[in-house]
Amino acid sequence: MTRIGIVIGSTRPGRKGDRVAEWVRRLATQHAGGVADFELVDLSDHGLPLLDEAVPAASAPGGQPHTRRWAERIGRYDAYIFVTPEYNTAPPASLTNAIDYLHREWGGKPVAYVGYGIYGAVMAVQKLRAQAGVLRMADIGPQVALSLYEDFVDFAEFRPRELHTAEVHRLVDELLAWSRALGALRTAAPPVRQNA
């Protein structure tokens, strides 16, 4: 069975990402009909400090205990959905920091995006797409862009418009198709380079 991690990108107090991610998980699970397992991955549960590995992840696996736990968690998934807010046209530092901790674990896997913000977090997602490319992730096209004006009541209570249900379904369909297509690439991932 395909395993998909739904990464909650914000660790901010009062965040909306946990509610958005649970909505995505529920819709995705219903739509996939048992061919995939969707799990929430909450960054606030992992306690990752600002990147504290002396060697970049592209060169060698991390040695810190929290890095090893994070790598084990992320490495078990076949694909990802990043749920991100937008802060000053960018994704939260918590999400980019968590991504930067790893390298090999991301490669050869598709990633999709659900963003929320004043303009649906489209600028934050653009920055995440660039980061995904460097990590050899397959950045799929469909994106769900939730507006704080139209999908939240008083910028607080999450009440998504019905049109987003079909968007989540399209996102899931494409994510599963890419995950199947990239299966061989994941098994042939290049070895991690060691420092000279």
Tab-separated table of C-alpha atoms in Angstrom:
chain	number	residue	atom	x	y	z
A	1	MET	CA	0.000	0.000	0.000
A	2	THR	CA	1.220	3.493	-0.848
A	3	ARG	CA	2.096	5.528	2.225
A	4	ILE	CA	1.646	9.281	2.050
A	5	GLY	CA	2.830	11.684	4.728
A	6	ILE	CA	0.781	14.850	5.169
A	7	VAL	CA	3.321	17.250	6.667
A	8	ILE	CA	1.901	20.030	8.844
A	9	GLY	CA	4.381	22.806	8.115
A	10	SER	CA	3.541	25.281	10.869
A	11	THR	CA	4.481	24.920	14.524
A	12	ARG	CA	3.110	28.325	15.450
A	13	PRO	CA	0.734	28.644	18.453
A	14	GLY	CA	-2.834	29.072	17.208
A	15	ARG	CA	-1.935	27.680	13.789
A	16	LYS	CA	-4.589	26.571	11.310
A	17	GLY	CA	-2.489	23.902	9.631
A	18	ASP	CA	-3.560	21.045	11.878
A	19	ARG	CA	-7.230	21.549	10.928
A	20	VAL	CA	-6.387	21.932	7.257
A	21	ALA	CA	-4.220	18.792	7.301
A	22	GLU	CA	-6.915	16.723	9.015
A	23	TRP	CA	-9.436	17.871	6.376
A	24	VAL	CA	-6.994	16.843	3.625
A	25	ARG	CA	-6.396	13.475	5.305
A	26	ARG	CA	-10.125	12.767	5.593
A	27	LEU	CA	-10.904	13.705	1.976
A	28	ALA	CA	-7.852	11.873	0.626
A	29	THR	CA	-8.616	8.697	2.567
A	30	GLN	CA	-12.220	8.636	1.365
A	31	HIS	CA	-11.237	9.345	-2.219
A	32	ALA	CA	-8.358	6.844	-2.442
A	33	GLY	CA	-10.626	3.985	-1.412
A	34	GLY	CA	-8.077	1.945	0.510
A	35	VAL	CA	-5.208	1.991	-2.002
A	36	ALA	CA	-3.176	4.421	0.102
A	37	ASP	CA	-2.561	5.214	3.734
A	38	PHE	CA	-2.484	8.915	4.630
A	39	GLU	CA	-0.684	9.825	7.867
A	40	LEU	CA	-0.324	13.209	9.535
A	41	VAL	CA	3.260	14.261	10.210
A	42	ASP	CA	3.186	17.136	12.685
A	43	LEU	CA	6.454	19.064	12.855
A	44	SER	CA	5.576	20.209	16.368
A	45	ASP	CA	5.912	16.578	17.514
A	46	HIS	CA	9.511	16.316	16.312
A	47	GLY	CA	11.218	19.197	18.123
A	48	LEU	CA	13.760	19.894	15.400
A	49	PRO	CA	16.046	22.776	16.384
A	50	LEU	CA	17.453	25.076	13.731
A	51	LEU	CA	19.626	22.866	11.563
A	52	ASP	CA	22.439	21.673	13.818
A	53	GLU	CA	24.221	19.103	11.665
A	54	ALA	CA	27.851	19.931	10.879
A	55	VAL	CA	27.724	18.213	7.472
A	56	PRO	CA	25.045	18.899	4.812
A	57	ALA	CA	22.526	16.088	4.364
A	58	ALA	CA	23.495	15.747	0.689
A	59	SER	CA	26.985	14.689	1.813
A	60	ALA	CA	26.229	12.379	4.748
A	61	PRO	CA	23.330	11.278	6.938
A	62	GLY	CA	22.808	13.352	10.072
A	63	GLY	CA	24.246	12.154	13.339
A	64	GLN	CA	22.028	13.887	15.885
A	65	PRO	CA	19.368	11.665	17.525
A	66	HIS	CA	16.554	14.009	16.438
A	67	THR	CA	17.857	13.892	12.849
A	68	ARG	CA	17.911	10.098	12.844
A	69	ARG	CA	14.341	9.954	14.216
A	70	TRP	CA	13.186	12.476	11.603
A	71	ALA	CA	14.923	10.572	8.795
A	72	GLU	CA	13.302	7.322	9.887
A	73	ARG	CA	9.853	8.910	9.968
A	74	ILE	CA	10.143	10.651	6.598
A	75	GLY	CA	11.925	7.763	4.892
A	76	ARG	CA	8.957	5.424	5.297
A	77	TYR	CA	6.667	7.402	2.961
A	78	ASP	CA	6.259	7.042	-0.798
A	79	ALA	CA	4.911	10.568	-1.312
A	80	TYR	CA	4.111	13.751	0.602
A	81	ILE	CA	1.554	16.507	0.872
A	82	PHE	CA	2.996	19.661	2.406
A	83	VAL	CA	0.384	21.776	4.200
A	84	THR	CA	1.820	25.258	4.491
A	85	PRO	CA	0.826	28.755	5.495
A	86	GLU	CA	2.485	31.780	3.943
A	87	TYR	CA	4.489	34.190	6.089
A	88	ASN	CA	5.821	37.233	4.231
A	89	THR	CA	5.572	35.445	0.854
A	90	ALA	CA	7.451	32.380	2.154
A	91	PRO	CA	6.765	29.057	3.837
A	92	PRO	CA	7.398	28.933	7.580
A	93	ALA	CA	10.970	28.458	8.738
A	94	SER	CA	9.864	25.309	10.584
A	95	LEU	CA	9.007	23.606	7.282
A	96	THR	CA	12.079	24.628	5.296
A	97	ASN	CA	14.278	23.733	8.273
A	98	ALA	CA	12.699	20.259	8.513
A	99	ILE	CA	13.195	19.720	4.783
A	100	ASP	CA	16.851	20.821	4.993
A	101	TYR	CA	17.654	18.183	7.617
A	102	LEU	CA	17.342	15.397	5.043
A	103	HIS	CA	18.278	14.636	1.456
A	104	ARG	CA	18.191	10.982	0.420
A	105	GLU	CA	14.830	10.424	2.163
A	106	TRP	CA	13.085	12.937	-0.134
A	107	GLY	CA	14.551	11.810	-3.462
A	108	GLY	CA	12.482	10.069	-6.124
A	109	LYS	CA	9.209	10.839	-4.381
A	110	PRO	CA	6.344	13.078	-5.474
A	111	VAL	CA	5.180	16.025	-3.417
A	112	ALA	CA	1.930	18.003	-3.549
A	113	TYR	CA	0.919	21.212	-1.816
A	114	VAL	CA	-2.024	22.574	0.131
A	115	GLY	CA	-1.475	26.202	1.068
A	116	TYR	CA	-3.460	28.675	3.106
A	117	GLY	CA	-3.051	32.411	3.442
A	118	ILE	CA	-4.332	35.738	2.193
A	119	TYR	CA	-3.635	34.661	-1.398
A	120	GLY	CA	-3.707	30.898	-0.877
A	121	ALA	CA	0.023	30.658	-0.081
A	122	VAL	CA	0.907	30.511	-3.780
A	123	MET	CA	4.212	32.356	-3.287
A	124	ALA	CA	5.217	30.099	-0.399
A	125	VAL	CA	4.470	27.039	-2.525
A	126	GLN	CA	6.593	28.424	-5.389
A	127	LYS	CA	9.561	28.523	-3.024
A	128	LEU	CA	8.871	24.979	-1.839
A	129	ARG	CA	8.710	23.808	-5.465
A	130	ALA	CA	12.218	25.155	-6.070
A	131	GLN	CA	13.488	23.381	-2.962
A	132	ALA	CA	11.832	20.118	-4.050
A	133	GLY	CA	13.595	20.162	-7.403
A	134	VAL	CA	17.029	20.339	-5.794
A	135	LEU	CA	16.118	17.330	-3.648
A	136	ARG	CA	15.075	15.216	-6.688
A	137	MET	CA	11.416	15.289	-5.657
A	138	ALA	CA	8.702	15.163	-8.313
A	139	ASP	CA	6.784	18.351	-7.788
A	140	ILE	CA	3.255	17.729	-9.105
A	141	GLY	CA	1.063	20.397	-10.645
A	142	PRO	CA	-2.255	20.376	-8.795
A	143	GLN	CA	-2.267	22.651	-5.769
A	144	VAL	CA	-5.011	23.541	-3.307
A	145	ALA	CA	-4.905	27.264	-2.462
A	146	LEU	CA	-7.096	28.155	0.516
A	147	SER	CA	-7.922	31.810	1.093
A	148	LEU	CA	-8.104	33.258	4.585
A	149	TYR	CA	-10.860	35.528	3.221
A	150	GLU	CA	-13.036	32.856	1.622
A	151	ASP	CA	-12.217	29.550	3.356
A	152	PHE	CA	-12.038	30.756	6.963
A	153	VAL	CA	-14.644	32.579	9.027
A	154	ASP	CA	-13.125	35.727	10.560
A	155	PHE	CA	-9.677	34.395	9.585
A	156	ALA	CA	-10.048	31.719	12.256
A	157	GLU	CA	-12.654	28.970	11.771
A	158	PHE	CA	-11.753	26.714	8.867
A	159	ARG	CA	-14.746	26.359	6.539
A	160	PRO	CA	-13.458	25.401	3.064
A	161	ARG	CA	-15.554	26.048	-0.009
A	162	GLU	CA	-16.965	22.945	-1.720
A	163	LEU	CA	-14.888	23.515	-4.866
A	164	HIS	CA	-11.778	22.488	-2.909
A	165	THR	CA	-13.055	18.931	-2.464
A	166	ALA	CA	-12.612	18.237	-6.185
A	167	GLU	CA	-9.189	19.921	-6.056
A	168	VAL	CA	-8.054	17.578	-3.265
A	169	HIS	CA	-9.348	14.602	-5.286
A	170	ARG	CA	-7.340	15.687	-8.364
A	171	LEU	CA	-4.274	16.251	-6.218
A	172	VAL	CA	-4.573	12.756	-4.694
A	173	ASP	CA	-5.109	11.101	-8.084
A	174	GLU	CA	-1.996	12.702	-9.533
A	175	LEU	CA	0.088	12.093	-6.418
A	176	LEU	CA	-0.770	8.377	-6.472
A	177	ALA	CA	-0.049	8.105	-10.201
A	178	TRP	CA	3.360	9.758	-9.781
A	179	SER	CA	4.142	7.607	-6.765
A	180	ARG	CA	3.535	4.434	-8.782
A	181	ALA	CA	5.539	5.754	-11.742
A	182	LEU	CA	8.527	6.701	-9.564
A	183	GLY	CA	8.708	3.406	-7.676
A	184	ALA	CA	11.668	2.155	-9.699
A	185	LEU	CA	13.519	5.440	-9.267
A	186	ARG	CA	13.172	5.260	-5.500
A	187	THR	CA	14.714	1.795	-5.382
A	188	ALA	CA	17.619	3.018	-7.540
A	189	ALA	CA	18.359	6.145	-5.494
A	190	PRO	CA	22.032	7.170	-5.667
A	191	PRO	CA	24.228	6.443	-2.645
A	192	VAL	CA	24.903	9.229	-0.181
A	193	ARG	CA	28.283	10.873	-0.784
A	194	GLN	CA	30.761	10.775	2.072
A	195	ASN	CA	33.060	13.685	2.924
A	196	ALA	CA	36.586	13.362	1.586
